[in-house]
Amino acid sequence: MTEPALAVDVALRRGAFTLEASFAAGPGLTALFGRSGSGKTTLIDLIAGLARPDRGRIVAGGHVLVDTAARRFLPPHRRRVGVVFQDARLFPHLSVAQNLAYGRVFARLPDDPAEYAAITGMLGIEPLLARQPAGLSGGERQRVALGRALLAKPRLLLMDEPLAALDEARKAEILPYIERLRDEAGVPIVYVSHSVAEVARLADTLVVLDGGRVAATGPAETLLRRADLIPLHGEPGALLDMVVEGTDAATGLTRLTGQAGPLLVPDLAKPPGTPLRVRIPARDVLVATALPQGLSARNALPGRVAGLVPAGTGVLVEIDCHGTILLARLTEAAVRDLALAPGREVVAIVKSAAFDPAGFGTGRPTIAI
Amino acid sequence: MTFGLGPEEWQAVLLSLQVATLATLASLPLGLGVAWLLARRRFPGRALLDGLVHLPLILPPVVTGYLLLLAFGRKGVFGAPLAEFGIVFAFRWTGAALACAVMGFPLMVRAMRLSLEAVDARLEDAAGTLGASPLMVFLTVTLPLSLPGCLAGAVLAFAKAMGEFGATITFVSNIPGQTQTLPSAIYTLTQVPGGEGPALRLTLVSVALSITALLVSEALAARAGRRLGAG
C-alpha cells in the first residue's frame, strides 16, 4: 500500500466543541465538507500548524508534522504546507510580484523562471505583477494567493473556503484555475467547503464532517449519492464523467458522451474533446418503464434498477446505466405503481434545462484511495 | 546662527539633543521587544511587565531619579559593578540619557504596542505558512506594517527626553556643560536675577522643538493609518 499524501488522526477540545477526526487523503483533491462549525477550519489550522491538537498525529508525505505521543510539533514555517485562506491575506505593503516571491525566499528555492512563468500563466496573473494588493478585485487576490502558496513548493496545499467570500461571477472565474491546479500542479490539495456544487465539481475524495467528527469518507461520486448523508449535502445526485462531442448550432445544445450514454445539455461553449464532470441531482431525474413517446425531455438513458433506498418522504432509485449509477428521487406511490425492483429495466429521463452551466467542472477519472 | 543664544545656552540645547538622541536610540530595541511581547504573547508575569513599564509614568519623577541614583550610583546595585568596567552614569551626560530613556519608555512602548496590535495577526499566520520563522515574520510583515506607528513612538520618547527634568536633575544634578540639559538650564536661569531674557529664549527653543516632534509624530501616525487601512 502506498503512503497517503496526508494522514490525520487528531483530537482537540475547545470549550464546548470537540473535534475527533481521523482520515487519509490521497493525491488529487480531497474535500473537507460539512456545515459551518463542523470543524473544517480547525482541521486546516491543525494541519498547517496554526493550532496544536490535544492528542494525535498528522503525517504529510512521510513527514511527521505533529505527534503528541512523541512530543513532536513542527512549527508552521517548517512544514511546507501551503495555505490559501478565505480572505486571501496578501501582504498589503508588498507588490503582487513581491507577494509571489515571499515564500520562495524562505524555502531557499533558486529562481526558476520556467516554473514562475508556468504558474503565473496558469493563474493568469502576469498582468498584475506590478500592482499592489489593495487595487485588486477579490478574484484577482485569490488567484495571487494561490500563486504565492504554489510558488513556495508546498508538499501539501490547503484551501480554506477560497471561494466563500466571492460572488457567483468571481467563483466561476476562479473554479477553472483550481481545476487546472488539481490536474496539472501535482500537489495534493485539501479543500474545505460547505458547497455541494464546489465539492461535486472539484473533489476526488470526500471527507464529510459533522459536529467535529468524520461522518463519512470515500470517493466523491459514491458519497454524493448516499441517502444517509442528505442532511449534510442537501440533495444526493450522480457525478458523471463525460466528454464534449460537439455543439449543434441550430438547437444550441451541446452533446456529451459518457459511459451512461449521450446527454444533450445547453450550449457549454467548450471545444469537442473537453472532459467534463456533470452532477445530476436526484430530483431532476424521472423514471419510465418504457421509452416514452411525445416527451419534451431530451435525455433518455436506458438502464436497470440497481437498488431502492428510502430517503425521507420518498425513495432514491439507483439506476445502473452501463456501469454508471444515476439517482432518481421518486415518491413511494410511484415506485409501487411502476413496480420498480432491482433488476427491472427502466429509462432514466433528464431534462436538458435541468443542467446548470455553472455546475460543470472539467473532469477526469475520479481517484479512489 | 545663534538665535541670540549665549554659548552656555547653546551648550544646553546641544546637550539636550545629544541626551535625547542617545536615550531614544538605546531604548528603541528594548522598547520594540517589550511592545511586541505585550502585543502578541501571553505569558505569566505579563501584567507585572506591563505595570513595570508604566511605573515611570505614575511615579513622581524625583522618585524615579532617586531610584536610579540608588541603582546606578557609584555605590549602587548596578552602578558599582558597572563602574569596574568604566561605565559610569552618575553625574554624567550618559546618566541623563538613562534617566530620559526610563522616563520616555512607557510612552514609546505604548505607541509601539498599539501599532503592533493593529497589524492583522492573520497576515503573520500566512507568512508562517510560507516558511518565514517568527523572527522573519516580525521583520518582514509585522515591523514594516507598524513602522510609522513605531517611529511615532520613538519621536514621542525623543520629545519626552528633550523635556525631562525631575528624574534627570535628581540623578545627575545640574552641571553646566556636563549634565545641564535644556530644562535644567531654564530652571537655573529662572533662579538668578536677570535670567528672564535667556530663559524666555530657551523656552521658545523648547516650544519649537516640542511642536516639531509632535508634528512629525502626527504625520507618521497618519501614514500608519493610511497604510493599514489600505490592506
XYZ file of N, CA, C and O in Angstrom, chain A residues 169-261:
372
model
N -20.090 35.314 -9.955
C -19.288 35.571 -11.154
C -17.810 35.326 -10.870
O -17.096 34.735 -11.677
N -17.364 35.812 -9.684
C -15.952 35.613 -9.330
C -15.650 34.129 -9.112
O -14.605 33.632 -9.486
N -16.609 33.405 -8.496
C -16.413 31.964 -8.296
C -16.200 31.280 -9.622
O -15.294 30.477 -9.790
N -17.073 31.619 -10.585
C -16.980 30.991 -11.898
C -15.641 31.331 -12.539
O -15.099 30.555 -13.318
N -15.082 32.500 -12.180
C -13.799 32.917 -12.736
C -12.655 32.078 -12.163
O -11.710 31.731 -12.853
N -12.755 31.723 -10.874
C -11.643 31.030 -10.199
C -11.695 29.516 -10.372
O -10.668 28.862 -10.445
N -12.903 28.954 -10.408
C -13.023 27.485 -10.414
C -12.158 26.805 -11.479
O -11.473 25.822 -11.170
N -12.149 27.314 -12.721
C -11.308 26.632 -13.716
C -9.831 26.615 -13.320
O -9.124 25.653 -13.608
N -9.368 27.677 -12.619
C -7.964 27.699 -12.201
C -7.696 26.616 -11.165
O -6.652 25.969 -11.176
N -8.651 26.431 -10.260
C -8.459 25.388 -9.242
C -8.465 24.011 -9.901
O -7.704 23.124 -9.527
N -9.318 23.847 -10.919
C -9.332 22.570 -11.638
C -7.998 22.309 -12.323
O -7.462 21.191 -12.277
N -7.426 23.362 -12.923
C -6.130 23.181 -13.589
C -5.057 22.862 -12.563
O -4.186 22.037 -12.801
N -5.150 23.528 -11.433
C -4.203 23.284 -10.350
C -4.257 21.817 -9.940
O -3.238 21.142 -9.793
N -5.476 21.319 -9.743
C -5.671 19.932 -9.323
C -5.077 18.978 -10.364
O -4.427 17.997 -10.021
N -5.300 19.308 -11.642
C -4.920 18.371 -12.695
C -3.479 18.533 -13.148
O -2.887 17.612 -13.686
N -2.885 19.726 -12.936
C -1.568 19.986 -13.520
C -0.451 20.186 -12.507
O 0.704 19.915 -12.812
N -0.773 20.705 -11.313
C 0.315 21.093 -10.409
C 0.941 19.896 -9.683
O 2.073 19.972 -9.238
N 0.203 18.810 -9.570
C 0.776 17.634 -8.934
C 0.962 17.758 -7.432
O 1.737 17.021 -6.848
N 0.293 18.727 -6.813
C 0.372 18.872 -5.352
C -0.940 18.351 -4.773
O -2.007 18.729 -5.240
N -0.864 17.482 -3.760
C -2.125 17.070 -3.126
C -2.812 18.295 -2.508
O -2.143 19.152 -1.930
N -4.117 18.358 -2.664
C -4.864 19.521 -2.174
C -5.922 19.058 -1.171
O -6.602 18.067 -1.397
N -6.015 19.783 -0.068
C -7.138 19.589 0.846
C -7.989 20.841 0.749
O -7.501 21.948 0.974
N -9.242 20.667 0.377
C -10.097 21.792 0.033
C -11.304 21.812 0.965
O -12.072 20.852 1.012
N -11.440 22.887 1.703
C -12.552 22.999 2.641
C -13.717 23.712 1.975
O -13.523 24.742 1.332
N -14.903 23.160 2.116
C -16.061 23.812 1.515
C -17.342 23.346 2.178
O -17.408 22.250 2.729
N -18.368 24.199 2.129
C -19.685 23.742 2.541
C -20.639 23.767 1.360
O -21.846 23.673 1.524
N -20.070 23.909 0.147
C -20.897 24.000 -1.040
C -20.855 22.684 -1.819
O -19.798 22.237 -2.248
N -22.033 22.059 -1.985
C -22.091 20.794 -2.727
C -21.609 21.002 -4.149
O -20.897 20.174 -4.715
N -21.992 22.146 -4.743
C -21.627 22.396 -6.139
C -20.106 22.387 -6.306
O -19.575 21.753 -7.208
N -19.403 23.082 -5.390
C -17.937 23.122 -5.486
C -17.343 21.740 -5.289
O -16.452 21.316 -6.023
N -17.839 21.051 -4.274
C -17.291 19.735 -3.950
C -17.520 18.768 -5.106
O -16.620 18.041 -5.518
N -18.745 18.783 -5.656
C -19.071 17.874 -6.749
C -18.169 18.155 -7.947
O -17.771 17.265 -8.671
N -17.851 19.412 -8.127
C -17.072 19.788 -9.289
C -15.590 19.483 -9.115
O -14.903 19.147 -10.080
N -15.084 19.601 -7.890
C -13.640 19.552 -7.693
C -13.110 18.273 -7.071
O -11.984 17.858 -7.364
N -13.886 17.642 -6.198
C -13.286 16.650 -5.297
C -13.085 15.289 -5.937
O -13.931 14.801 -6.684
N -11.942 14.683 -5.654
C -11.733 13.280 -5.951
C -12.213 12.455 -4.758
O -12.930 11.486 -4.912
N -11.760 12.883 -3.579
C -12.113 12.193 -2.348
C -12.893 13.164 -1.478
O -12.634 14.362 -1.502
N -13.816 12.622 -0.710
C -14.650 13.462 0.134
C -14.493 13.010 1.581
O -14.513 11.817 1.864
N -14.317 13.978 2.478
C -14.362 13.692 3.908
C -15.514 14.524 4.449
O -15.456 15.753 4.426
N -16.572 13.867 4.869
C -17.750 14.593 5.345
C -17.637 14.743 6.854
O -17.499 13.755 7.579
N -17.675 15.990 7.319
C -17.553 16.269 8.746
C -18.902 16.700 9.301
O -19.656 17.421 8.639
N -19.174 16.238 10.514
C -20.412 16.637 11.168
C -20.144 16.715 12.664
O -19.755 15.721 13.274
N -20.302 17.898 13.241
C -20.113 18.080 14.670
C -18.749 17.635 15.170
O -18.635 17.044 16.234
N -17.703 17.909 14.394
C -16.352 17.603 14.837
C -15.931 16.162 14.602
O -14.851 15.749 15.013
N -16.786 15.398 13.940
C -16.421 14.005 13.649
C -16.513 13.738 12.163
O -17.253 14.404 11.443
N -15.793 12.719 11.709
C -15.870 12.317 10.305
C -17.110 11.440 10.146
O -17.189 10.351 10.697
N -18.103 11.951 9.400
C -19.348 11.202 9.219
C -19.191 10.168 8.113
O -19.817 9.113 8.150
N -18.379 10.465 7.137
C -18.169 9.522 6.038
C -16.940 9.958 5.265
O -16.593 11.136 5.249
N -16.269 9.003 4.640
C -15.144 9.355 3.788
C -15.050 8.348 2.660
O -15.363 7.171 2.848
N -14.691 8.812 1.473
C -14.622 7.925 0.317
C -14.626 8.720 -0.969
O -14.551 9.955 -0.935
N -14.715 8.034 -2.115
C -14.744 8.747 -3.392
C -15.953 9.675 -3.458
O -17.040 9.319 -2.996
N -15.763 10.854 -4.045
C -16.817 11.862 -4.073
C -18.081 11.337 -4.724
O -19.185 11.537 -4.229
N -17.935 10.614 -5.860
C -19.139 10.193 -6.592
C -19.974 9.220 -5.768
O -21.187 9.204 -5.875
N -19.321 8.414 -4.936
C -20.070 7.467 -4.107
C -20.787 8.191 -2.976
O -21.977 7.976 -2.732
N -20.050 9.092 -2.292
C -20.647 9.753 -1.122
C -21.776 10.691 -1.516
O -22.748 10.828 -0.788
N -21.652 11.341 -2.659
C -22.690 12.305 -3.052
C -23.978 11.601 -3.446
O -25.020 12.222 -3.595
N -23.919 10.286 -3.636
C -25.136 9.531 -3.947
C -25.814 9.008 -2.697
O -26.937 8.540 -2.740
N -25.101 9.058 -1.559
C -25.626 8.374 -0.381
C -26.771 9.120 0.285
O -26.668 10.289 0.629
N -27.867 8.394 0.473
C -29.075 8.998 1.012
C -28.912 9.381 2.477
O -29.477 10.368 2.938
N -28.100 8.607 3.220
C -27.986 8.885 4.658
C -27.220 10.172 4.914
O -27.173 10.658 6.035
N -26.598 10.740 3.881
C -25.862 11.990 4.070
C -26.659 13.202 3.604
O -26.159 14.313 3.590
N -27.927 12.959 3.233
C -28.759 14.065 2.733
C -28.776 15.278 3.667
O -28.661 16.412 3.215
N -28.914 15.037 5.001
C -28.948 16.211 5.883
C -27.698 17.077 5.709
O -27.717 18.272 5.977
N -26.592 16.477 5.273
C -25.348 17.220 5.138
C -25.207 17.840 3.758
O -24.844 18.998 3.616
N -25.466 17.058 2.701
C -25.235 17.656 1.376
C -26.519 18.085 0.692
O -26.503 18.500 -0.455
N -27.647 17.985 1.383
C -28.873 18.556 0.843
C -29.593 17.612 -0.087
O -30.603 17.050 0.275
N -29.089 17.400 -1.262
C -29.763 16.548 -2.239
C -28.721 15.628 -2.857
O -27.713 16.090 -3.380
N -28.951 14.323 -2.782
C -27.990 13.434 -3.416
C -28.066 13.558 -4.935
O -29.064 14.021 -5.480
N -27.012 13.149 -5.573
C -27.006 13.233 -7.025
C -25.882 12.386 -7.570
O -24.990 11.957 -6.834
N -25.923 12.151 -8.869
C -24.892 11.346 -9.508
C -23.826 12.264 -10.083
O -24.112 13.386 -10.498
N -22.590 11.795 -10.083
C -21.498 12.503 -10.755
C -21.122 11.692 -11.976
O -20.783 10.521 -11.865
N -21.198 12.303 -13.148
C -20.898 11.598 -14.387
C -19.671 12.207 -15.039
O -19.569 13.427 -15.165
N -18.741 11.353 -15.440
C -17.606 11.843 -16.218
C -17.960 11.730 -17.692
O -18.242 10.643 -18.186
N -17.986 12.866 -18.375
C -18.421 12.900 -19.773
C -17.366 13.624 -20.608
O -16.449 14.247 -20.091
N -17.550 13.540 -21.939
C -16.669 14.260 -22.857
C -17.544 15.021 -23.834
O -18.568 14.512 -24.294
N -17.159 16.267 -24.151
C -17.907 17.067 -25.117
C -17.719 16.463 -26.509
O -16.586 16.233 -26.946
N -18.856 16.185 -27.206
C -18.738 15.640 -28.558
C -18.863 16.756 -29.580
O -18.147 16.796 -30.562
N -19.753 17.695 -29.296
C -19.907 18.801 -30.233
C -21.132 19.609 -29.873
O -21.949 19.186 -29.049
N -21.265 20.792 -30.492
C -22.416 21.635 -30.231
C -23.174 21.861 -31.528
O -22.579 22.182 -32.555
N -24.477 21.663 -31.478
C -25.330 21.870 -32.643
C -25.760 23.333 -32.670
O -26.476 23.801 -31.781
N -25.289 24.033 -33.690
C -25.564 25.469 -33.768
C -27.062 25.735 -33.886
O -27.575 26.719 -33.365
N -27.791 24.847 -34.575
C -29.215 25.070 -34.816
C -30.023 24.981 -33.521
O -30.844 25.855 -33.229
N -29.766 23.951 -32.714
C -30.550 23.771 -31.489
C -29.914 24.464 -30.290
O -30.563 24.646 -29.265
N -28.634 24.805 -30.410
C -27.947 25.414 -29.281
C -27.693 24.427 -28.155
O -27.531 24.802 -27.007
N -27.664 23.153 -28.479
C -27.427 22.134 -27.459
C -26.061 21.483 -27.671
O -25.645 21.255 -28.801
N -25.390 21.224 -26.555
C -24.106 20.536 -26.621
C -24.336 19.059 -26.339
O -25.087 18.696 -25.429
N -23.697 18.217 -27.162
C -23.862 16.773 -26.977
C -22.651 16.242 -26.204
O -21.502 16.481 -26.561
N -22.943 15.530 -25.100
C -21.887 14.919 -24.297
C -21.996 13.408 -24.431
O -23.094 12.872 -24.559
N -20.847 12.728 -24.391
C -20.905 11.278 -24.354
C -20.208 10.794 -23.096
O -19.321 11.454 -22.573
N -20.636 9.654 -22.643
C -20.046 9.055 -21.451
C -20.519 7.628 -21.345
O -21.287 7.148 -22.195
N -20.087 6.981 -20.277
C -20.422 5.578 -20.070
C -21.930 5.369 -20.014
O -22.456 4.400 -20.538
N -22.632 6.320 -19.388
C -24.066 6.153 -19.187
C -24.852 6.313 -20.482
O -25.969 5.837 -20.582
N -24.265 6.976 -21.474
C -24.974 7.242 -22.716
C -24.836 8.696 -23.070
O -24.204 9.462 -22.329
